[in-house]
Amino acid sequence: MTQIPARTVTQTGLRNIAIIAHVDHGKTTLVDGLLKQSHVFRDPDAAGNLIMDSNDLERERGITILAKNTAITYNDIKINVIDTPGHADFGGEVERVLNMADGCLLLVDAVEGPMPQTRTVLMRALELGLRAVVVINKIDRANARVEEVLSMTQDLFLDLATDPEQLEFPVLYTIARDGRAGFAPDELAPDLRPLLDTIVSIIPAPEVALDAPAQLLVASLDYDTHRGRIAIGRVHRGRVHSGDTLVQLAPDGETQRQKVTSLAVFEGLGKREVEGAEAGEIVAITGFAEARIGATLADPEHPEALDTIAIEEPTLRLTFGVNTSPFAGRDGQYSTSRQLRERLFRELETNLSLRVAPTDQPDVFAVSGRGELHLSILVETMRREGYEFQVSRPEVITKRDEHGELVEPVEQLTISTTEEHVGTVTELVGARKARMLDMVNDGRGNVRLEFAIPTRGLIGLRNAFLTATKGNGTMASRLIGYEPWMGSMQSTRSGVLVASETGTALAHGLANAQERGITFIEPGTEVYEGMIVGQNPRTNDIAVNVCRAKKLTNMRSSTADIAIKMTPATILSLEQCLDFLADDELLEVTPKAYRLRKRLLTQDARNKARKHAAQTG
C-alpha cells in the first residue's frame, strides 16, 4: 500500500544503534561499560558483569540468546542500544531487531578476526542501509593481530557493501572489559568517550514524518504479570499516545483494533512510562493481547502495513513427544500432550526462526530450528519450566530444487587451531563430506581453516573436534546455501549398553558393565529396562544388568574383594546427548534428569523389529 507523503524532520536528540558481532567477541561486555559510564547505576562497581544477560541460561553459557533493549544518555542525546546474540543459531533474533536501528557497532575480536556470524549479521545490516562503526575489541590479548584483523574486516566490507558510502567507516579500538576506547591501539582513552562521540557524530539521527498517521512495526515481545503482553518496536512515522486506538495488521492479513493502555520508552535497564512518543523512538506498548512479531500497529484511518521481517528458513528438525518411559510423570509439572502443544506453539510467538508442525502421531510434534544450539536451548528452557517430554535425534531438513533434485543445506565452517592438529581436523571433517575452501597460517603456529560442509555433518562435530584437538581450537559456522544431496555419511557411533532390568544401579552391577564399555550413570541411579546406561566400544548393543548385587557369603577371596574399583561415570551434557542419539533411540527430558533410552524398551521387541527390518530390506 502506498505511503502517505509528509514533511520529514530530523530527531537530533536521538540515536538508535544495534551492537552486532560473532559470539564471544565482547558485545555484552561493551554494553556493560556503556551503562556503567553513563551513570545508570549509583554504584557502577556493584553492578557486576554481563548486566544485559539476565537469563540464567545466558549467564551459565556465557552467550547472548535473546536480543535486548536498553538506553543511555550522552551529552543530552538519547542512545537506544540493541544488544544482539552472536551465535548463528540465534540469527532470527538479530534479523527481527535490526530494523529498529539506524546504525550498528560491528565488534571484531583482535585475535579471531571476522567469523562466519560476523559476515552474516553485517550483510543483514548493510542490506538495511545501516551506517556501520567498526570496533576492534580485546586488543590487549597477548596474540592480538590488530592490523591483520583490520585488513580482513575491510575485505569483508568490500564483499558485502551495497553502496560505495558503506566502504567509509570509522574504526575504533577497545578493551571492553576495562571500559576503554581510542582511535589508535596505543592511544586508548581511560573511558569510552571516543566511542560515544563517534556514535553521536557518525550514526544518523532518525529522519521521520511526524505529521503522518501513526505506524509501528512490532519487532519484539515482552510480558508483564499485571499488564500482559508488551509489544516492542520503533515508531516508523507519526506519534503514538497512551489511550490511542490502533489497528494491528498481522502478516497473514488478520486485523484487530485495540486501545493503547500504556506506553513506555527505554531508560537504562528499565522502562519509563510516557504519555506520547514520536517517530524514531523505540517504545513498549501494552493493550494488544494478541500482538505478534512482524505485525504493524497503525492508525485505523490509514491501515498501511510495513514490510514483514524476513527470516531464514530452519535447517534442522527433531521431534518433541509425550514421555512414554516407565518413569513418566515423576518429575515434571507439565507432561500431557495438550500442555506440550500449547508450550511449543507459544514459543512461536517470539522465536521467529522456529517451526512447529504436527506429525502422524497425535502426541508427537516436529520442531525445526536454525541449528543444534537453537533447538537445545529450547529443550533446556522447557525443562527448567517444569516440562517433561522426550526428543529424537536431530535430522537435517532437505528440499527439492526447481528441477526436482534433492538438495540439502550446506554451511561455511571456520576452524581455528594449531599446526599440529591440522591433519586430525582435516581427516575428521573430511569423513563428514566437507571440502576445504581456504587455509591460512599466521606464521606463529596458528592455522585458520575454512570448509563447506553439509549441515548434517555438523551434528556431533563439536564434541569430536574438542576431543581431537584436546581443546586447542574453536569452530563456527553459517548457512551459505543448498547443494545436491551428497550421499550417505558413515556413522561414527558404536553400540550401547542397555539396562536389562528395572531397579537401582549398584556398584557391583556397574563394575561388571564397565568390563564391556564406559558407563553414563552413577551407583544409586534409578534405571528401567531399555534405558541406555553406557557405550560399547564395538558396534553391537549389549544388555547389562546394572542392578545386580554381589551375593553375600562368609568367604572373601581377598580384602580387594570388599572394595569395588570403578571408573567414574561419563556424564553427558544435553548437546552431547542429542549428538549421541541413534535413529532407534530417544532422549527423555525431565526437570531433574536426562535419560537416554531405546524407542523399544524390551529386548524382545527390539529383536522382532530388527528381524522385520532385515526381512523387508
XYZ file of C-alpha atoms in Angstrom:
617
model
C 0.000 0.000 0.000
C 1.346 3.454 -0.857
C 2.749 5.548 1.949
C 1.340 8.982 2.715
C 3.865 11.699 1.827
C 4.676 14.009 4.699
C 7.297 16.549 5.673
C 10.261 14.849 7.333
C 12.177 16.169 10.318
C 15.409 15.018 11.960
C 15.270 13.831 15.568
C 18.638 15.335 16.504
C 18.430 14.234 20.140
C 18.083 10.529 19.344
C 20.289 7.686 18.034
C 19.325 4.041 17.521
C 22.176 1.526 17.288
C 22.492 -2.253 17.255
C 25.641 -3.984 18.514
C 26.447 -6.942 16.269
C 29.290 -9.442 16.305
C 30.211 -13.107 16.421
C 29.708 -14.949 19.705
C 32.207 -14.118 22.486
C 33.670 -11.059 20.758
C 32.612 -8.784 23.627
C 29.221 -7.224 22.758
C 27.606 -7.625 26.160
C 30.784 -6.593 27.955
C 30.903 -3.403 25.882
C 27.269 -2.680 26.779
C 28.261 -3.135 30.443
C 30.872 -0.394 30.011
C 28.438 1.954 28.269
C 25.849 1.509 31.029
C 28.336 1.978 33.856
C 29.917 5.093 32.328
C 26.546 6.672 31.558
C 25.683 6.883 35.256
C 22.830 4.411 35.005
C 23.920 2.890 38.331
C 24.571 4.649 41.607
C 27.467 2.247 42.226
C 28.856 1.003 38.886
C 31.267 -1.403 40.604
C 28.381 -3.173 42.309
C 26.517 -3.687 39.014
C 28.636 -6.730 38.114
C 29.306 -8.071 34.643
C 27.131 -9.277 31.753
C 24.396 -6.962 33.003
C 22.176 -7.472 29.951
C 22.354 -11.280 30.159
C 19.521 -11.577 32.664
C 18.529 -15.084 31.560
C 20.010 -17.897 33.712
C 20.975 -19.889 30.625
C 22.780 -16.876 29.158
C 24.869 -16.423 32.297
C 25.673 -20.127 32.568
C 26.733 -20.495 28.941
C 28.313 -17.056 28.602
C 26.395 -16.238 25.411
C 23.579 -13.878 24.493
C 20.460 -15.783 23.410
C 17.768 -13.080 23.319
C 18.061 -9.605 21.794
C 17.505 -6.884 24.397
C 16.938 -3.143 24.511
C 18.491 -0.546 26.761
C 19.102 3.195 26.535
C 21.737 5.646 27.751
C 22.086 9.416 27.624
C 25.284 11.142 26.474
C 25.590 14.935 26.134
C 21.777 15.255 26.234
C 21.426 12.781 23.355
C 19.488 9.587 23.995
C 21.106 6.473 22.534
C 18.873 3.398 22.206
C 21.136 0.332 22.282
C 20.085 -3.100 20.996
C 22.251 -5.974 22.259
C 22.019 -8.923 19.848
C 23.067 -12.600 20.001
C 26.309 -13.600 18.307
C 25.707 -17.293 17.630
C 24.472 -18.163 14.132
C 21.697 -20.372 15.571
C 20.053 -17.241 17.007
C 20.279 -15.249 13.788
C 16.498 -14.907 13.829
C 16.839 -12.728 16.939
C 19.207 -10.404 15.049
C 17.105 -10.268 11.894
C 13.967 -9.187 13.726
C 15.539 -6.297 15.669
C 17.898 -4.720 13.137
C 15.024 -2.789 11.560
C 14.769 -0.709 14.760
C 18.270 0.717 14.271
C 19.800 3.431 12.062
C 23.367 2.239 12.583
C 25.418 -0.564 14.047
C 28.592 -1.181 16.009
C 30.401 -4.133 14.443
C 32.644 -5.737 17.058
C 35.554 -7.858 15.880
C 37.920 -9.814 18.118
C 41.536 -8.652 17.685
C 42.709 -12.279 17.585
C 39.952 -14.207 15.810
C 39.026 -11.522 13.281
C 35.763 -11.678 11.295
C 33.995 -15.012 11.835
C 31.036 -16.596 9.965
C 28.380 -14.855 12.063
C 30.226 -11.540 11.642
C 29.638 -11.845 7.898
C 26.002 -12.872 8.333
C 24.934 -10.046 10.632
C 26.944 -7.405 8.746
C 25.329 -8.475 5.480
C 21.876 -8.034 7.044
C 22.821 -4.629 8.466
C 24.219 -3.327 5.153
C 21.175 -4.603 3.241
C 19.044 -2.451 5.554
C 21.302 0.543 4.876
C 22.600 0.854 8.425
C 25.671 3.039 8.978
C 28.489 0.959 10.470
C 31.158 1.744 13.046
C 33.878 -0.918 13.352
C 35.184 -1.686 16.841
C 38.233 -3.957 17.142
C 37.993 -5.341 20.667
C 40.319 -7.235 23.025
C 43.444 -5.549 21.671
C 45.198 -6.325 24.961
C 45.286 -10.058 24.238
C 48.801 -11.481 24.004
C 48.399 -12.743 20.430
C 46.356 -9.815 19.100
C 46.908 -9.083 15.382
C 45.234 -5.715 15.027
C 46.487 -4.683 11.574
C 45.686 -8.054 10.032
C 42.202 -8.115 11.553
C 41.534 -4.589 10.254
C 42.576 -5.700 6.758
C 40.270 -8.745 6.982
C 37.393 -6.505 8.086
C 37.964 -4.123 5.175
C 37.903 -7.096 2.788
C 34.616 -8.173 4.364
C 33.064 -4.751 3.684
C 34.315 -4.918 0.087
C 32.482 -8.223 -0.336
C 29.223 -7.129 1.279
C 28.787 -3.390 0.686
C 25.730 -2.450 -1.385
C 26.680 1.225 -1.626
C 30.107 2.914 -2.063
C 29.434 5.053 1.021
C 29.370 1.908 3.167
C 33.087 1.421 2.489
C 33.826 4.563 4.505
C 33.564 3.601 8.150
C 35.346 4.782 11.313
C 37.484 2.279 13.222
C 37.940 2.303 16.988
C 39.991 0.071 19.252
C 38.700 -1.053 22.632
C 39.323 -3.115 25.707
C 35.660 -3.571 26.613
C 36.474 -5.347 29.863
C 38.300 -2.229 31.113
C 35.836 0.213 29.532
C 38.469 1.913 27.358
C 38.382 3.040 23.700
C 40.520 5.018 21.287
C 41.248 5.757 17.641
C 44.650 4.004 17.755
C 45.648 0.762 19.501
C 48.354 2.519 21.515
C 46.326 5.646 22.354
C 43.306 4.497 24.345
C 41.325 6.949 26.437
C 40.631 5.979 30.071
C 36.924 5.630 29.219
C 34.562 5.032 26.286
C 34.093 8.694 25.330
C 35.753 8.288 21.897
C 33.218 5.580 21.073
C 30.270 7.628 22.335
C 31.458 10.689 20.403
C 31.704 8.569 17.258
C 28.197 7.182 17.725
C 26.767 10.675 18.075
C 28.653 12.071 15.071
C 28.502 9.087 12.658
C 25.225 7.258 13.349
C 22.490 9.276 11.611
C 19.640 10.697 13.645
C 16.217 9.331 12.580
C 14.571 11.276 9.767
C 10.852 10.845 10.241
C 7.442 12.143 9.231
C 5.902 13.412 12.464
C 2.696 14.723 10.909
C 1.839 11.436 9.179
C -0.579 8.831 10.611
C 0.951 6.599 13.266
C 2.723 3.429 12.158
C 4.871 0.951 14.139
C 6.359 -2.477 13.355
C 6.385 -4.965 16.242
C 9.939 -6.356 16.428
C 9.913 -7.976 19.872
C 7.570 -9.105 22.639
C 7.806 -8.945 26.416
C 5.405 -9.871 29.193
C 4.252 -8.221 32.401
C 2.279 -10.178 35.004
C -0.049 -7.205 35.575
C -0.406 -5.713 32.103
C 0.019 -8.765 29.908
C 1.811 -8.836 26.592
C 4.106 -5.939 25.694
C 4.751 -5.090 22.035
C 8.177 -3.531 21.399
C 9.046 -1.712 18.213
C 10.168 1.515 16.610
C 7.619 4.183 15.734
C 8.055 4.410 11.964
C 6.071 7.607 11.462
C 3.695 9.928 13.271
C 3.068 9.974 17.012
C 1.701 7.375 19.405
C -0.065 8.310 22.661
C -1.368 6.370 25.607
C -5.087 5.905 25.047
C -4.856 5.899 21.234
C -6.800 3.300 19.281
C -4.623 1.457 16.770
C -5.262 -1.407 14.385
C -2.961 -4.412 14.272
C -2.224 -5.652 10.747
C -0.865 -9.195 11.080
C 1.370 -10.743 8.378
C -1.425 -13.169 7.468
C -3.840 -10.271 6.809
C -5.791 -10.501 10.056
C -6.755 -7.128 11.578
C -7.618 -6.217 15.151
C -8.417 -2.863 16.790
C -7.162 -2.249 20.330
C -6.518 0.651 22.652
C -3.018 1.538 23.872
C -3.359 1.098 27.642
C 0.199 2.190 28.450
C 3.223 3.485 26.595
C 6.853 3.360 27.751
C 10.315 4.165 26.413
C 13.583 2.505 27.406
C 15.798 4.141 30.001
C 18.834 2.371 31.427
C 17.910 -1.214 32.214
C 14.235 -0.426 32.649
C 11.341 1.405 31.045
C 9.803 4.790 31.771
C 6.132 5.411 31.131
C 5.311 8.383 28.899
C 2.144 9.969 27.577
C 3.353 10.031 23.990
C 6.269 9.126 21.731
C 7.324 10.424 18.328
C 8.574 8.651 15.240
C 12.132 7.353 15.562
C 11.712 6.314 19.197
C 11.693 2.667 20.331
C 8.648 2.078 22.522
C 6.924 -0.637 24.542
C 3.133 -0.746 24.159
C 0.554 -2.693 26.195
C -3.071 -3.272 25.317
C -2.602 -5.660 22.409
C -3.227 -9.078 23.947
C -2.684 -10.781 20.570
C 0.357 -8.725 19.495
C 2.611 -10.629 17.111
C 6.152 -10.057 15.909
C 6.109 -8.762 12.353
C 2.677 -7.154 12.738
C 2.118 -3.437 12.049
C 0.277 -1.179 14.506
C -1.251 1.658 12.513
C -3.769 4.480 12.562
C -7.252 2.947 11.958
C -7.968 5.644 9.371
C -4.820 4.742 7.407
C -4.221 0.990 7.964
C -0.990 0.624 5.997
C 1.221 -2.391 6.723
C 5.012 -2.194 6.768
C 7.144 -4.893 5.170
C 7.277 -8.016 7.326
C 10.538 -9.216 8.870
C 12.345 -11.705 6.605
C 13.710 -14.726 8.493
C 15.855 -17.530 7.081
C 14.331 -20.996 6.999
C 15.336 -23.617 9.621
C 17.811 -26.371 8.729
C 17.434 -28.993 11.494
C 14.415 -30.858 12.854
C 13.722 -33.058 15.851
C 10.536 -34.380 17.423
C 9.081 -33.480 20.823
C 6.785 -36.144 22.232
C 4.966 -37.037 25.415
C 7.233 -39.001 27.757
C 6.423 -42.714 27.425
C 9.086 -44.153 29.739
C 8.223 -46.150 32.891
C 9.309 -43.099 34.928
C 6.901 -40.734 33.138
C 5.162 -38.188 35.364
C 7.547 -38.495 38.300
C 9.405 -35.196 37.949
C 7.537 -32.912 35.574
C 4.751 -30.490 36.342
C 3.595 -30.412 32.701
C 3.636 -33.715 30.841
C 0.445 -34.044 28.775
C 0.111 -33.699 25.014
C -2.066 -30.595 25.382
C 0.426 -28.846 27.668
C 3.331 -29.722 25.377
C 1.467 -28.453 22.310
C 0.474 -25.166 23.970
C 4.052 -24.505 25.108
C 5.585 -25.208 21.702
C 3.100 -23.010 19.843
C 3.554 -20.251 22.438
C 7.282 -20.319 21.622
C 6.447 -19.456 18.002
C 5.188 -16.034 19.100
C 8.700 -14.830 19.967
C 11.035 -17.362 18.325
C 10.574 -16.398 14.686
C 13.049 -18.863 13.197
C 11.356 -21.844 14.855
C 8.725 -24.028 13.164
C 6.314 -26.456 14.851
C 4.187 -28.968 12.943
C 2.034 -31.946 13.964
C 3.058 -35.464 12.944
C 1.072 -38.618 12.204
C 1.260 -39.349 15.944
C -1.116 -37.115 17.952
C 1.275 -36.706 20.901
C 4.439 -36.024 18.855
C 5.392 -32.674 17.245
C 8.082 -31.898 14.673
C 10.124 -28.849 15.760
C 12.504 -27.218 13.277
C 15.238 -24.707 14.118
C 18.351 -22.991 12.827
C 20.829 -25.381 14.399
C 21.665 -27.739 17.212
C 22.174 -24.987 19.797
C 18.920 -23.269 18.818
C 16.964 -26.469 19.490
C 18.898 -27.483 22.615
C 18.264 -24.084 24.241
C 14.515 -24.625 23.724
C 14.790 -28.105 25.283
C 16.694 -26.772 28.295
C 14.346 -23.800 28.749
C 11.258 -26.032 28.759
C 12.920 -28.474 31.161
C 13.581 -25.662 33.645
C 9.968 -24.527 33.349
C 8.805 -27.927 34.616
C 8.031 -29.704 31.339
C 8.636 -33.418 30.856
C 8.945 -34.881 27.342
C 11.135 -36.923 25.027
C 13.028 -35.818 21.923
C 14.516 -37.617 18.947
C 17.845 -37.335 17.172
C 18.197 -34.083 15.151
C 17.907 -34.584 11.408
C 18.606 -32.250 8.514
C 15.753 -30.628 6.563
C 16.063 -31.339 2.847
C 14.002 -29.968 -0.020
C 13.600 -30.178 -3.793
C 15.015 -27.539 -6.101
C 13.295 -26.181 -9.226
C 14.499 -29.239 -11.185
C 13.097 -31.677 -8.655
C 16.556 -32.642 -7.386
C 17.023 -33.372 -3.690
C 19.180 -30.673 -2.036
C 20.492 -30.232 1.491
C 21.738 -27.203 3.492
C 25.470 -26.522 3.370
C 27.400 -24.349 5.817
C 30.682 -22.492 5.828
C 32.702 -23.958 8.697
C 35.584 -21.899 10.088
C 38.059 -23.657 12.365
C 40.971 -22.062 14.223
C 43.520 -24.454 15.694
C 47.255 -25.106 15.935
C 49.503 -26.602 13.260
C 49.842 -29.968 14.994
C 46.101 -30.631 14.761
C 45.528 -29.656 11.108
C 45.811 -33.226 9.817
C 43.484 -34.590 12.502
C 40.888 -31.890 11.890
C 41.008 -32.292 8.098
C 40.505 -36.031 8.431
C 37.678 -35.526 10.932
C 35.639 -33.145 8.757
C 36.565 -34.960 5.532
C 34.685 -38.023 6.785
C 31.645 -35.729 7.101
C 31.675 -34.727 3.399
C 33.461 -31.400 3.981
C 35.612 -29.781 1.293
C 38.330 -27.269 2.066
C 37.852 -23.699 0.846
C 40.847 -21.965 2.400
C 43.737 -22.445 4.831
C 45.780 -19.605 6.338
C 48.796 -19.986 8.622
C 49.643 -16.846 10.620
C 53.312 -17.875 10.935
C 53.030 -18.240 14.706
C 51.735 -21.806 14.775
C 48.030 -20.905 14.438
C 46.019 -22.074 11.444
C 42.596 -20.948 10.210
C 40.709 -23.476 8.061
C 37.529 -22.896 6.072
C 35.321 -25.704 4.781
C 31.977 -26.141 3.064
C 30.180 -28.906 4.952
C 26.626 -30.319 4.907
C 24.613 -29.242 7.939
C 24.149 -32.893 8.917
C 27.946 -33.180 9.111
C 27.908 -30.658 11.979
C 25.750 -32.877 14.195
C 28.093 -34.159 16.875
C 31.122 -32.457 15.324
C 31.829 -30.007 18.145
C 32.452 -32.676 20.773
C 34.551 -34.775 18.372
C 36.531 -31.651 17.403
C 37.293 -30.667 21.007
C 38.408 -34.234 21.761
C 40.590 -34.464 18.646
C 42.306 -31.111 19.300
C 42.474 -31.566 23.098
C 40.556 -28.302 23.434
C 43.035 -26.321 21.307
C 40.662 -24.791 18.815
C 37.416 -23.005 18.051
C 34.811 -23.639 15.380
C 31.907 -21.639 13.987
C 29.594 -21.985 11.013
C 26.947 -20.182 8.976
C 24.458 -21.306 6.360
C 25.623 -20.478 2.823
C 23.047 -22.270 0.669
C 21.784 -25.591 -0.631
C 23.624 -28.183 -2.727
C 22.645 -31.574 -4.190
C 22.436 -34.397 -1.648
C 25.951 -35.696 -1.023
C 25.071 -39.288 -0.223
C 25.095 -41.270 2.979
C 27.518 -40.339 5.717
C 29.374 -43.034 7.613
C 28.271 -43.237 11.236
C 30.960 -42.951 13.890
C 28.647 -44.108 16.711
C 29.366 -47.504 18.296
C 26.909 -49.673 20.218
C 25.412 -49.021 23.641
C 24.955 -50.772 26.971
C 21.229 -51.161 27.662
C 19.734 -51.882 31.086
C 18.042 -55.282 31.127
C 16.109 -54.767 34.374
C 14.290 -52.026 36.253
C 15.673 -51.024 39.639
C 18.519 -49.095 41.271
C 22.016 -49.255 39.778
C 24.511 -50.843 42.169
C 28.301 -50.625 42.250
C 28.720 -54.365 41.593
C 26.458 -54.277 38.534
C 28.150 -51.150 37.164
C 31.590 -52.630 37.698
C 30.569 -55.614 35.580
C 29.154 -53.245 32.937
C 32.440 -51.329 32.835
C 34.151 -54.516 31.692
C 32.083 -54.122 28.499
C 32.451 -50.362 27.986
C 32.089 -46.937 29.599
C 29.080 -46.102 31.788
C 26.910 -42.976 31.901
C 25.349 -43.360 35.362
C 26.498 -43.442 38.985
C 25.593 -46.062 41.654
C 22.202 -45.282 43.177
C 20.677 -44.082 39.887
C 17.227 -45.482 39.160
C 17.066 -47.265 35.803
C 14.434 -49.080 33.754
C 14.581 -51.785 31.127
C 15.591 -50.267 27.794
C 17.418 -47.287 29.333
C 20.901 -46.647 27.896
C 23.473 -46.817 30.697
C 26.739 -46.779 28.742
C 28.580 -47.180 25.458
C 30.039 -50.334 23.966
C 33.314 -49.928 22.019
C 32.011 -52.381 19.422
C 29.138 -51.758 17.019
C 26.567 -54.037 18.686
C 24.271 -53.222 21.627
C 24.665 -55.249 24.831
C 22.030 -55.797 27.516
C 23.565 -55.453 31.002
C 22.107 -55.825 34.480
C 23.418 -52.821 36.414
C 21.045 -53.601 39.298
C 22.863 -56.831 40.090
C 24.149 -57.059 43.667
C 27.114 -59.101 44.904
C 25.976 -62.275 46.586
C 26.631 -62.236 50.322
C 28.758 -65.085 51.710
C 31.077 -65.579 54.646
C 34.026 -66.182 52.338
C 36.273 -63.462 50.888
C 38.954 -64.229 48.354
C 40.900 -61.155 49.459
C 40.403 -57.749 51.009
C 40.374 -56.283 47.482
C 37.092 -58.115 47.008
C 35.448 -55.875 49.582
C 36.097 -52.537 47.788
C 34.856 -52.481 44.199
C 37.116 -50.499 41.913
C 35.144 -48.350 39.468
C 35.899 -45.802 36.786
C 33.977 -42.512 37.257
C 30.883 -42.316 35.061
C 30.900 -40.176 31.908
C 28.084 -37.658 32.428
C 26.795 -36.298 29.108
C 25.534 -32.735 28.650
C 22.316 -32.009 26.763
C 24.153 -31.305 23.495
C 26.246 -34.452 23.923
C 23.073 -36.483 24.498
C 21.487 -35.125 21.306
C 24.690 -35.841 19.362
C 24.870 -39.357 20.798
C 21.351 -40.456 19.806
C 20.814 -43.034 17.064
C 17.642 -43.337 14.992
C 16.197 -46.034 17.272
C 16.802 -44.013 20.442
C 15.196 -41.126 22.319
C 16.250 -38.642 24.985
C 13.920 -38.435 27.974
C 13.966 -34.884 29.382
C 12.631 -34.070 32.856
C 13.262 -31.168 35.268
C 15.647 -33.427 37.214
C 17.352 -35.641 34.653
C 18.269 -36.540 31.090
C 17.856 -40.237 30.284
C 18.947 -41.890 27.058
C 16.660 -44.770 26.092
C 15.735 -47.120 23.289
C 12.459 -46.434 21.443
C 11.511 -50.074 22.057
C 12.256 -50.799 25.683
C 12.268 -54.613 25.778
C 14.950 -56.805 24.236
C 12.256 -58.993 22.669
C 10.610 -56.006 20.916
C 13.966 -54.804 19.602
C 14.846 -58.273 18.252
C 11.484 -58.515 16.463
C 11.943 -55.059 14.929
C 15.454 -55.973 13.772
C 14.225 -59.182 12.136
C 11.322 -57.340 10.470
C 13.707 -54.692 9.095
C 16.017 -57.403 7.722
C 13.116 -59.230 6.033
C 11.654 -56.082 4.441
C 15.108 -54.922 3.319
